[in-house]
C-alpha atoms as a printed R data frame, in Angstrom:
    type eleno elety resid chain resno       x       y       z
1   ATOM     1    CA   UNK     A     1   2.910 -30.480  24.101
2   ATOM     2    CA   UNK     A     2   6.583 -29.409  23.599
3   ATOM     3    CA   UNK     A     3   7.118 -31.910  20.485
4   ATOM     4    CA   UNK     A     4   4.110 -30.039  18.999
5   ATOM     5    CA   UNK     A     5   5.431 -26.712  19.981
6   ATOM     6    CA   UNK     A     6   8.642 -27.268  18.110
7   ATOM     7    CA   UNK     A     7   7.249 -28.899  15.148
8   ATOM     8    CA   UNK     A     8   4.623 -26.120  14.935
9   ATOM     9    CA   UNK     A     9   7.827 -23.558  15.522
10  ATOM    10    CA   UNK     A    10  10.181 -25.563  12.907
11  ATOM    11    CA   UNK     A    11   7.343 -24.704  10.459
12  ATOM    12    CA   UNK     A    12   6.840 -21.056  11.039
13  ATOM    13    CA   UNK     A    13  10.772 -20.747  10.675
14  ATOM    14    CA   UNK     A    14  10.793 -22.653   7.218
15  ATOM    15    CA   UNK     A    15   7.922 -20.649   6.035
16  ATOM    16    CA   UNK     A    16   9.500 -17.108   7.113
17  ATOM    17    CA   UNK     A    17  12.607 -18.348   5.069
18  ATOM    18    CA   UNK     A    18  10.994 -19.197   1.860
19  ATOM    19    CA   UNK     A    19   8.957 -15.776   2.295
20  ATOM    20    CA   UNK     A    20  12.470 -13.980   3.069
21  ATOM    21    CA   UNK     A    21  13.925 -15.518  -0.308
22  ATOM    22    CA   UNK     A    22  11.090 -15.299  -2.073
23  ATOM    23    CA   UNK     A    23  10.579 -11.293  -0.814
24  ATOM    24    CA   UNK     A    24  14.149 -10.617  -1.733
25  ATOM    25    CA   UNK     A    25  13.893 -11.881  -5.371
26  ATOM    26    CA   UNK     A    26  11.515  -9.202  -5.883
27  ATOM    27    CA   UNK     A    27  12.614  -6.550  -4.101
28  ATOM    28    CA   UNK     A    28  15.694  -7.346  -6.156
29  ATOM    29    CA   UNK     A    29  13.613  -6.939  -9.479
30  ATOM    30    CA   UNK     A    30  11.341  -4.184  -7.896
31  ATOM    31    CA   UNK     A    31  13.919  -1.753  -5.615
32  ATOM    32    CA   UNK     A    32  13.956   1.212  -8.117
33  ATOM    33    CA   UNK     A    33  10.373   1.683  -7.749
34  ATOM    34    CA   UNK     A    34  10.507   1.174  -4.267
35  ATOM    35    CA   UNK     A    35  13.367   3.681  -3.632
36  ATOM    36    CA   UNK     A    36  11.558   5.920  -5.672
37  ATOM    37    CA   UNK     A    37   8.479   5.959  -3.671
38  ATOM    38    CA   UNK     A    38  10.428   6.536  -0.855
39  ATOM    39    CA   UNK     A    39  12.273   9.331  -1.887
40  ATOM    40    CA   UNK     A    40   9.012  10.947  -2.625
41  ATOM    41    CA   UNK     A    41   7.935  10.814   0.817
42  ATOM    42    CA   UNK     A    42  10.998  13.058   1.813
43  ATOM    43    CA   UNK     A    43  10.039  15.281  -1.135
44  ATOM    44    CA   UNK     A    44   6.308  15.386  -0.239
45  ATOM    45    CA   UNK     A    45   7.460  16.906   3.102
46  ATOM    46    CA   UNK     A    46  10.179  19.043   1.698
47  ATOM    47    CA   UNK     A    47   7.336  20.369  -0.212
48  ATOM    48    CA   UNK     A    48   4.753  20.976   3.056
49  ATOM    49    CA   UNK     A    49   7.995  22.493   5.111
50  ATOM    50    CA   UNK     A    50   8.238  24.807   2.340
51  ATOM    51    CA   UNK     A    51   4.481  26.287   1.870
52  ATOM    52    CA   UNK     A    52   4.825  27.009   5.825
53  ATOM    53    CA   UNK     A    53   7.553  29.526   4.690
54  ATOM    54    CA   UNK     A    54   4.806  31.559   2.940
55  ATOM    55    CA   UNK     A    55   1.463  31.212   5.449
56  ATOM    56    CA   UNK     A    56  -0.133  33.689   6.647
57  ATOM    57    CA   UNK     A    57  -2.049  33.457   9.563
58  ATOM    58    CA   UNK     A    58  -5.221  35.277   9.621
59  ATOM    59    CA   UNK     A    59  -8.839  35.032  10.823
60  ATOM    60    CA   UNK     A    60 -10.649  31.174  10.801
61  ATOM    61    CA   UNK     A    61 -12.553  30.867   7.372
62  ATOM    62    CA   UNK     A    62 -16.284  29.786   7.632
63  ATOM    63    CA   UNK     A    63 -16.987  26.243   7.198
64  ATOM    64    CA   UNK     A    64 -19.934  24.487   7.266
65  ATOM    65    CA   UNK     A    65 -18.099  20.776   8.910
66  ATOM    66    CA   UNK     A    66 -17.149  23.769  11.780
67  ATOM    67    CA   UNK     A    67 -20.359  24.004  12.647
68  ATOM    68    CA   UNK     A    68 -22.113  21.079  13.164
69  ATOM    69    CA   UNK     A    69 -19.284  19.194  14.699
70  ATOM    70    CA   UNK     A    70 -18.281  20.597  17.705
71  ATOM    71    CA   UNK     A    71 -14.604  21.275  18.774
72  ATOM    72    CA   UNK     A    72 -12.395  18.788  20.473
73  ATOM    73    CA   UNK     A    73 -10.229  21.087  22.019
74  ATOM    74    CA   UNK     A    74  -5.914  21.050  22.215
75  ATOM    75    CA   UNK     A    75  -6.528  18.591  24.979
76  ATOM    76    CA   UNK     A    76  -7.874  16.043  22.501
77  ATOM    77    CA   UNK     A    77  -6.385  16.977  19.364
78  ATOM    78    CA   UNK     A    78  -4.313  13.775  20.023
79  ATOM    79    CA   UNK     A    79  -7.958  11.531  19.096
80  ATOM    80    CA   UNK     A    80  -7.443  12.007  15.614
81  ATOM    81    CA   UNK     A    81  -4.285  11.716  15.195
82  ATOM    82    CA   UNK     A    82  -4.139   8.247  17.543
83  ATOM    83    CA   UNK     A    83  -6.797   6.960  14.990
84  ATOM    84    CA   UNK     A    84  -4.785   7.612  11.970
85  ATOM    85    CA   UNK     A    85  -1.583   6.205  13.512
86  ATOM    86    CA   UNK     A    86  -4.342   3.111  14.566
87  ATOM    87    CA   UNK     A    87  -4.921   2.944  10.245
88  ATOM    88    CA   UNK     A    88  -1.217   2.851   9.279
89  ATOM    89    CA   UNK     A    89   0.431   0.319  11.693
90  ATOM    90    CA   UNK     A    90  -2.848  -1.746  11.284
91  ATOM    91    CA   UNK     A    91  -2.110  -1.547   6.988
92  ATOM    92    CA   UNK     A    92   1.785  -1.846   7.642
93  ATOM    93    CA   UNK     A    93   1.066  -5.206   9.899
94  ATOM    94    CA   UNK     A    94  -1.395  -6.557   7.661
95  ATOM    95    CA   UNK     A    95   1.368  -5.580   4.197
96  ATOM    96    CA   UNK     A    96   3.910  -8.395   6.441
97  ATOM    97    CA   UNK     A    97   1.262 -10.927   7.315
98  ATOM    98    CA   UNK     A    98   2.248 -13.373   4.752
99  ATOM    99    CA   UNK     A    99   5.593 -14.052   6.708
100 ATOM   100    CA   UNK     A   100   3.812 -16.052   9.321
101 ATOM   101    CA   UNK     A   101   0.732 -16.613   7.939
102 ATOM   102    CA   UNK     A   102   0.141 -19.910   6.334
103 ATOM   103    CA   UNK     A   103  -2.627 -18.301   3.987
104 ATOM   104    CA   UNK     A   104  -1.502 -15.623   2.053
105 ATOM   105    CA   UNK     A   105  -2.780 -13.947  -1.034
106 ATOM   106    CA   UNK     A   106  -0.587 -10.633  -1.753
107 ATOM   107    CA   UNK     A   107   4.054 -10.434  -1.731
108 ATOM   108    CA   UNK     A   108   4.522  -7.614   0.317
109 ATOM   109    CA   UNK     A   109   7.100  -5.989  -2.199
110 ATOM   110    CA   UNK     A   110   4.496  -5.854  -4.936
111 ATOM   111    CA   UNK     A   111   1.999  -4.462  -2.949
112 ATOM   112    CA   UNK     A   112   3.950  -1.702  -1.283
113 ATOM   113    CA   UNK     A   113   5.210  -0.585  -5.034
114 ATOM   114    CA   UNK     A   114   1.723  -0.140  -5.997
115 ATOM   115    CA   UNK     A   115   0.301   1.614  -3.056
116 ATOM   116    CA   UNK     A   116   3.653   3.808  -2.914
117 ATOM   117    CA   UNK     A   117   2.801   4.694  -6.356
118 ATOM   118    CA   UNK     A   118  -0.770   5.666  -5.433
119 ATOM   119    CA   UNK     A   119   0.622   7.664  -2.553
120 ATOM   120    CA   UNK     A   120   3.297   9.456  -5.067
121 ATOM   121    CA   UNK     A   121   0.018  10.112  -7.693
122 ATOM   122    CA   UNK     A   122  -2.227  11.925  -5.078
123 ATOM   123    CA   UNK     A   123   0.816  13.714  -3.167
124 ATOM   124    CA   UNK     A   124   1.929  15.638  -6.421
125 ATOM   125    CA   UNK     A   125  -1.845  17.075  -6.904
126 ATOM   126    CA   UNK     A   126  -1.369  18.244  -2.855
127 ATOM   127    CA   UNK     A   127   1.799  19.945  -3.734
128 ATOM   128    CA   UNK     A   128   0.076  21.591  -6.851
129 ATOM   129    CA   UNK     A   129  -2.832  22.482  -4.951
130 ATOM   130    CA   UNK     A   130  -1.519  23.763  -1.943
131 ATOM   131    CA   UNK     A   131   1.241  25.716  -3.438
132 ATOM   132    CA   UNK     A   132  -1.521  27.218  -6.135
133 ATOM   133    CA   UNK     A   133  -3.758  29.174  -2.649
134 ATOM   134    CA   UNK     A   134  -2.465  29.526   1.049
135 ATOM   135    CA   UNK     A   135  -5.279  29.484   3.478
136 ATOM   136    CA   UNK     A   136  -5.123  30.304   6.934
137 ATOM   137    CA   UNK     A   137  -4.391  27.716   8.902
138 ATOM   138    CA   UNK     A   138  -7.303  26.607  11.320
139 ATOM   139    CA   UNK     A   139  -5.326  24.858  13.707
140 ATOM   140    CA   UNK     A   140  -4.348  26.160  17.041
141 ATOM   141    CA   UNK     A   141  -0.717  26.613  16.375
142 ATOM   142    CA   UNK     A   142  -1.267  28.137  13.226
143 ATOM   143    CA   UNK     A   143  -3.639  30.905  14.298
144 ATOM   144    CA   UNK     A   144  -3.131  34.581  15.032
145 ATOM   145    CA   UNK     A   145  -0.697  35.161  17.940
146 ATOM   146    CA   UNK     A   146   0.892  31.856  17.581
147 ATOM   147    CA   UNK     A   147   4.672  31.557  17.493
148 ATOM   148    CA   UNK     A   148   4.705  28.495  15.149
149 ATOM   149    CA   UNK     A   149   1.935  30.167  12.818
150 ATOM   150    CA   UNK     A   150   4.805  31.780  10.719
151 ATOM   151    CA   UNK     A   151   8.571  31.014  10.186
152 ATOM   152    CA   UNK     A   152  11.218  32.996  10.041
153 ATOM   153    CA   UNK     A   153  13.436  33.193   6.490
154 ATOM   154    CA   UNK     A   154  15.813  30.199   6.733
155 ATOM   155    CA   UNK     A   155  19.527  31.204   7.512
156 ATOM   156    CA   UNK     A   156  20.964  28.296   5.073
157 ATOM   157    CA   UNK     A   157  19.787  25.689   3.039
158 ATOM   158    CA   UNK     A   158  20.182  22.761   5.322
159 ATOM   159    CA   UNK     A   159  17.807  23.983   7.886
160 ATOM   160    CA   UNK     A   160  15.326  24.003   5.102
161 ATOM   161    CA   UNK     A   161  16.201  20.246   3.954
162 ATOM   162    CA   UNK     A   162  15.890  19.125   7.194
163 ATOM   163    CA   UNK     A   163  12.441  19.681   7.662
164 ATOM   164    CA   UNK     A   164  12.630  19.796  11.598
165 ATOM   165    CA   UNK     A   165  11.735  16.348  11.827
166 ATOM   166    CA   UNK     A   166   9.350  15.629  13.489
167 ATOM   167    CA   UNK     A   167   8.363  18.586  15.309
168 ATOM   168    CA   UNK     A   168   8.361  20.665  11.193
169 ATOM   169    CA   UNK     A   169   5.785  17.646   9.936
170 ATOM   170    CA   UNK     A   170   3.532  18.001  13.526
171 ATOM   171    CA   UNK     A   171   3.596  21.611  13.634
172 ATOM   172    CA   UNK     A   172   3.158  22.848   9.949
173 ATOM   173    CA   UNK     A   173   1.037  24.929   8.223
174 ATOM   174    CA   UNK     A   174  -0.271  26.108   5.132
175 ATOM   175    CA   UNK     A   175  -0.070  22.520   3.205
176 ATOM   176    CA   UNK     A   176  -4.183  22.472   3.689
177 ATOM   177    CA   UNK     A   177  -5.772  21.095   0.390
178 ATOM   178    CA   UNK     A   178  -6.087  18.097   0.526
179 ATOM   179    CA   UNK     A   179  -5.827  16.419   4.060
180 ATOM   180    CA   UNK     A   180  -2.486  14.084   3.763
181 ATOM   181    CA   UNK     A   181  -3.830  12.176   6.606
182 ATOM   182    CA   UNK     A   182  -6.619  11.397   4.189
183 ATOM   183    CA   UNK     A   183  -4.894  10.355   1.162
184 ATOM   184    CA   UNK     A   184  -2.882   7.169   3.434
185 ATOM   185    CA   UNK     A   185  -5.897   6.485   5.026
186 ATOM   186    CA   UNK     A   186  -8.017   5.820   1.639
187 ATOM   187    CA   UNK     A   187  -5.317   4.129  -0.434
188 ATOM   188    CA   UNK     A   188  -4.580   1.816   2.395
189 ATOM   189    CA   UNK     A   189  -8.160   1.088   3.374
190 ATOM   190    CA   UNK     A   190  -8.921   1.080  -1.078
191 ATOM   191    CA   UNK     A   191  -5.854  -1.277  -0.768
192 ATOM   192    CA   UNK     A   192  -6.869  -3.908   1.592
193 ATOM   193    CA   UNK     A   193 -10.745  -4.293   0.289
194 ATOM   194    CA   UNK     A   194  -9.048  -5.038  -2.491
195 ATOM   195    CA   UNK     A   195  -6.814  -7.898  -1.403
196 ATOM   196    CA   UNK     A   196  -7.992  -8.422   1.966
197 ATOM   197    CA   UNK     A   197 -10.027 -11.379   2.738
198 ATOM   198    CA   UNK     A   198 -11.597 -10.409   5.923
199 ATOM   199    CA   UNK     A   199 -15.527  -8.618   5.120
200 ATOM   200    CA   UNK     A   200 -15.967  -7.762   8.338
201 ATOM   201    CA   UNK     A   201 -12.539  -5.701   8.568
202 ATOM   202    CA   UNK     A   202 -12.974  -4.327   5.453
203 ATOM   203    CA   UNK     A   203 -16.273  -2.650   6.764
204 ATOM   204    CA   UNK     A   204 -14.789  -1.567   9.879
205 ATOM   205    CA   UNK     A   205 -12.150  -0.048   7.667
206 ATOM   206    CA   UNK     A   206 -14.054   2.108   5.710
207 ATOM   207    CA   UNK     A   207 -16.116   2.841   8.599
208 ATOM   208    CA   UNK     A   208 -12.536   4.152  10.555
209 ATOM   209    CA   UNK     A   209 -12.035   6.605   7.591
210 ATOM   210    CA   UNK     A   210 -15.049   8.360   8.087
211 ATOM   211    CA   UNK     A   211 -14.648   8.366  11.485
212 ATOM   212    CA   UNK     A   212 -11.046   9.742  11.034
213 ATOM   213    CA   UNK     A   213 -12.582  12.670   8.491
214 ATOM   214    CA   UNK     A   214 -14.982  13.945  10.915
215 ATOM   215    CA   UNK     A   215 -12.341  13.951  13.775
216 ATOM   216    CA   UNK     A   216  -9.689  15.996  11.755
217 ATOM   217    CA   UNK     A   217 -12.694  18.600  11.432
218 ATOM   218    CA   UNK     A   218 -13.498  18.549  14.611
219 ATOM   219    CA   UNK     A   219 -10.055  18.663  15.795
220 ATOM   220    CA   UNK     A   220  -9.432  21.710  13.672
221 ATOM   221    CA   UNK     A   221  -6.398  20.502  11.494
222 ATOM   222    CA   UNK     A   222  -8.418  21.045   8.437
223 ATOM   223    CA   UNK     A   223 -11.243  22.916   7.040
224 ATOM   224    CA   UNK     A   224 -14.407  20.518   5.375
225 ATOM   225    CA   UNK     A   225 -13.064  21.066   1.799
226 ATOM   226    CA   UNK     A   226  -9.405  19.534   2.259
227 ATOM   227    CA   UNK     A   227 -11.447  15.992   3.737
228 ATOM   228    CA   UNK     A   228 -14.348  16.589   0.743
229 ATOM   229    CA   UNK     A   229 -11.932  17.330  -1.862
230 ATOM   230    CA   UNK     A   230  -9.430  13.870  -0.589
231 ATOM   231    CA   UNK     A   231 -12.624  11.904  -0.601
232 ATOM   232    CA   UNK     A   232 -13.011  12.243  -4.627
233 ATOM   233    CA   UNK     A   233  -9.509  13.054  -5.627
234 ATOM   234    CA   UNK     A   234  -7.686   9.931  -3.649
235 ATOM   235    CA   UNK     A   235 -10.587   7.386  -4.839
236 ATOM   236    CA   UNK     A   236 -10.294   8.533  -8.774
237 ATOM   237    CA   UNK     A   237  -6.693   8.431  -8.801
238 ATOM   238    CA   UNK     A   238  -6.353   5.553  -7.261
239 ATOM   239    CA   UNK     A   239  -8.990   4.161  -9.228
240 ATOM   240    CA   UNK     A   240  -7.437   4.950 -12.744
241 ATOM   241    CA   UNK     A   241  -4.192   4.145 -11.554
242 ATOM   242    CA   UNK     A   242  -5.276   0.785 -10.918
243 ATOM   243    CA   UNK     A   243  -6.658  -0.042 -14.313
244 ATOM   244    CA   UNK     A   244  -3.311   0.902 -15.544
245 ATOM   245    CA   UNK     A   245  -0.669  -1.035 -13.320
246 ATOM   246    CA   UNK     A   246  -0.384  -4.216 -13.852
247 ATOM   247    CA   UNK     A   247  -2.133  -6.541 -12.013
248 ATOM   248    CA   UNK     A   248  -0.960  -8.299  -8.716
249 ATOM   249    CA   UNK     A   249  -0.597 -12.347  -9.108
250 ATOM   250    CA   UNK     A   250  -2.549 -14.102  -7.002
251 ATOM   251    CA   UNK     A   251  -0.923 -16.737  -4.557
252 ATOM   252    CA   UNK     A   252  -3.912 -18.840  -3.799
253 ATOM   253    CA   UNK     A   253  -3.965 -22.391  -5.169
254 ATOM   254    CA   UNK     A   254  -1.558 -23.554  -8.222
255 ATOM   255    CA   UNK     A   255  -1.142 -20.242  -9.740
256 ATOM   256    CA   UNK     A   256   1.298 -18.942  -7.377
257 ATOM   257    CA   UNK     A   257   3.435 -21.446  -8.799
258 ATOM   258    CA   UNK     A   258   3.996 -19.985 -11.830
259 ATOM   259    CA   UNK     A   259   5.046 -16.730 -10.500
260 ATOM   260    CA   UNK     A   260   8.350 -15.574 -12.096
261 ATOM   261    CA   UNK     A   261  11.070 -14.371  -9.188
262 ATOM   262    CA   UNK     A   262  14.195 -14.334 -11.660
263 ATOM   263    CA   UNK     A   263  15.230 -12.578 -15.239
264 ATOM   264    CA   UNK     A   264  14.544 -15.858 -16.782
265 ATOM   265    CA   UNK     A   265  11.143 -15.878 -15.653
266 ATOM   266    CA   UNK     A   266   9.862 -16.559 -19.040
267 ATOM   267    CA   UNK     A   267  11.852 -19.960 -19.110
268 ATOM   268    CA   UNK     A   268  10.643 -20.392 -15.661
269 ATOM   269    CA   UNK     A   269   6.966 -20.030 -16.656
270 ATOM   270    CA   UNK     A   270   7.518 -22.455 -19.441
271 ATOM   271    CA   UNK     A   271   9.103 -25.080 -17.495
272 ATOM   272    CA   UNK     A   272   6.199 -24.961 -14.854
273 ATOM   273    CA   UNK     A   273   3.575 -25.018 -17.221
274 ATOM   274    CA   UNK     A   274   5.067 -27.861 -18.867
275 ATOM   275    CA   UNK     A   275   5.440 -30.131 -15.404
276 ATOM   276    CA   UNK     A   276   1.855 -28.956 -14.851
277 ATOM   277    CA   UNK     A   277   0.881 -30.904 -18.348
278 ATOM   278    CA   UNK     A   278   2.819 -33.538 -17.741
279 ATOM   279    CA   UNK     A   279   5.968 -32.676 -19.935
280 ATOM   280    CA   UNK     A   280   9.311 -32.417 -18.770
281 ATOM   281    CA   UNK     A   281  11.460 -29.274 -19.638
282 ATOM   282    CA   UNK     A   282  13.555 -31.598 -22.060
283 ATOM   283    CA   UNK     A   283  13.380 -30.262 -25.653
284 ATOM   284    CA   UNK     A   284  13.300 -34.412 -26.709
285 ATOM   285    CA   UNK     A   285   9.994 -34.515 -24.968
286 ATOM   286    CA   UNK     A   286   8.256 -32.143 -27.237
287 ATOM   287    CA   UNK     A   287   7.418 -34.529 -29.827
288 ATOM   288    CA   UNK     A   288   3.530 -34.669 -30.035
289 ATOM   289    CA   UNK     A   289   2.044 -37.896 -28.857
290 ATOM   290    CA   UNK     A   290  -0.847 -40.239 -29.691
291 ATOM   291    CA   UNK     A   291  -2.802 -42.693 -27.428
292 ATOM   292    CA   UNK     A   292  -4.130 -45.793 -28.281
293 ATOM   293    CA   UNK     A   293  -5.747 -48.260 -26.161
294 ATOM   294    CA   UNK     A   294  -5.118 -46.098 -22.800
295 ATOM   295    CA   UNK     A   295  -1.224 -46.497 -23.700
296 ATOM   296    CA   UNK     A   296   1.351 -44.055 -24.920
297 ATOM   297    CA   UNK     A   297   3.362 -44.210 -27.618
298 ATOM   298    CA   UNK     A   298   5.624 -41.534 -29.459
299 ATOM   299    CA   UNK     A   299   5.765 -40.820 -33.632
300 ATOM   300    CA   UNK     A   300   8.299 -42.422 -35.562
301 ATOM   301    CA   UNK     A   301   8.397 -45.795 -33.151
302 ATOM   302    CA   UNK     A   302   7.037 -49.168 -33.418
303 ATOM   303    CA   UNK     A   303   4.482 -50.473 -30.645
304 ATOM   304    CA   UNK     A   304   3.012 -53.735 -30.688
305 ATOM   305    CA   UNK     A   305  -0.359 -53.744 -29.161
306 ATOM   306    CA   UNK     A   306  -2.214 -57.156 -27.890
307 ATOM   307    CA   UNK     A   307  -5.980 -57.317 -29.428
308 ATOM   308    CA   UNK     A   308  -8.292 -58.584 -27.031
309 ATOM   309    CA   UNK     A   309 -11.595 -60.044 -28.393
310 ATOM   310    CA   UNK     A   310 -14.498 -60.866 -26.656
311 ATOM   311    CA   UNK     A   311 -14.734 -64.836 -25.782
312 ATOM   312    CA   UNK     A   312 -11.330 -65.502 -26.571
């Protein structure tokens, strides 16, 4: 039982190195669009810290999603929010899974530059569209007689680029259309149908989102039209986005061989495709060849071949 324990162990620990290396090469190629994405993030909730600046809290707007799904209450507010954090650290775990995981189909680099991209697409339209109208806020903190429903003018700069992490992302208000929760939510769950293997999960996925949309309504962090309008704004984008990006390799079977992981991927490619058809990557092997009675022989030398008649 032990010898198969560290065999089994010695094989996980090869296989997380060749991911590691393999990971690295494209991060190396890839980190620009990575750090950009990042960056965003910061920017995206630069952008909500600074809309909270200008709300105004005022009376609860009517909305239809208000009334026929009753309130949760302050006491569980927390339900919604423990199913979105449920989404993201199940996407996050499932992004790493080819680390350990013998079968793999997506490099964890690649796909975190396209769904950071998707992410950077849809947060810009919030920005716009939140900035453009200020509703009042229909959470609890952000109502009438609330301390945290208005802020006080900054007294430098710094306490505005700080955000107030995390209490200033928890507590904000004004950054209404769309739901944020809803845009990770659909481009990871869009993200996994499309590489994920697993039917079943991918069902239960999409059935978590709308799960997750009622329960920010109910939970009065948003009114119906910031979930509605996420709904068709984060599926489109995404949707045209992906016809445009390039499109992941796939790792199962040969083909993950010929993925390029250097700048002279190119040569790389070549070289592979030329082992696959039985060539080596020696320019004097290029010379075309001919085949006559099952054996091989190259242009420009002399063969004798044995003739083999019947009866003799």
């Amino acid at each position: 039982m032990s010898l198969y324990i560290r065999r089994e162990a010695a094989k996980l620990w090869k296989r997380l190195c060749a991911e590691i290396s393999t990971e690295i090469n494209l991060l190396a190629e890839n980190w620009k669009y990575v750090l950009a994405g990042l960056i965003f993030q910061y920017i995206h909730g630069l952008a909500a810290r600074g809309v909270h600046y200008l709300h105004r809290p005022g009376p609860t707007l009517q909305d239809v999603g208000f009334y026929l799904l009753p309130e949760l209450g302050q006491d569980k507010a927390y339900i919604s929010e423990t199913v979105f954090t449920f989404i993201f650290i199940s996407f996050v775990l499932w992004t790493f899974h080819p680390f350990i995981f013998k079968s793999k189909k997506i490099y964890t680099v690649l796909v975190w530059c396209r769904v950071l991209a998707f992410l950077v697409a849809c947060q810009i339209l919030r920005i716009i569209t939140f900035y453009s109208t200020q509703l009042p806020g229909p959470n609890y903190h952000c109502r009438e007689g609330s301390k945290l429903a208005r802020l006080p003018p900054p007294n430098n700069a710094l306490e505005v680029l700080l955000i107030n992490f995390p209490r200033g992302v928890l507590y904000g208000c004004g950054d209404l259309i769309f739901s944020s929760h809803m845009i990770f939510s659909l481009v990871f769950v869009r993200t996994y149908h499309k590489y994920g293997s697993r039917r079943f999960v991918k069902q239960l996925a999409w059935l978590t989102v709308v799960i997750q949309s009622m329960l920010i309504v109910a939970s009065r962090k948003h009114y119906t039209v910031d979930v509605v309008v996420a709904w068709y704004t984060v599926n489109l984008m995404v949707f045209f986005l992906d016809k445009k990006l390039p499109e992941l390799p796939d790792r199962s079977g040969a083909a993950a061989l010929l993925l390029p992981l250097s700048k002279d991927s190119s040569k790389s490619k070549e070289e592979n495709h030329k082992l696959l058809n039985g060539n080596s990557g020696d320019p004097a092997d290029w010379r075309p060849r001919i085949q006559v009675n099952g054996k091989i022989m190259e242009d420009g030398t002399t063969v004798h071949v044995e003739a083999v008649m019947n009866g003799v």
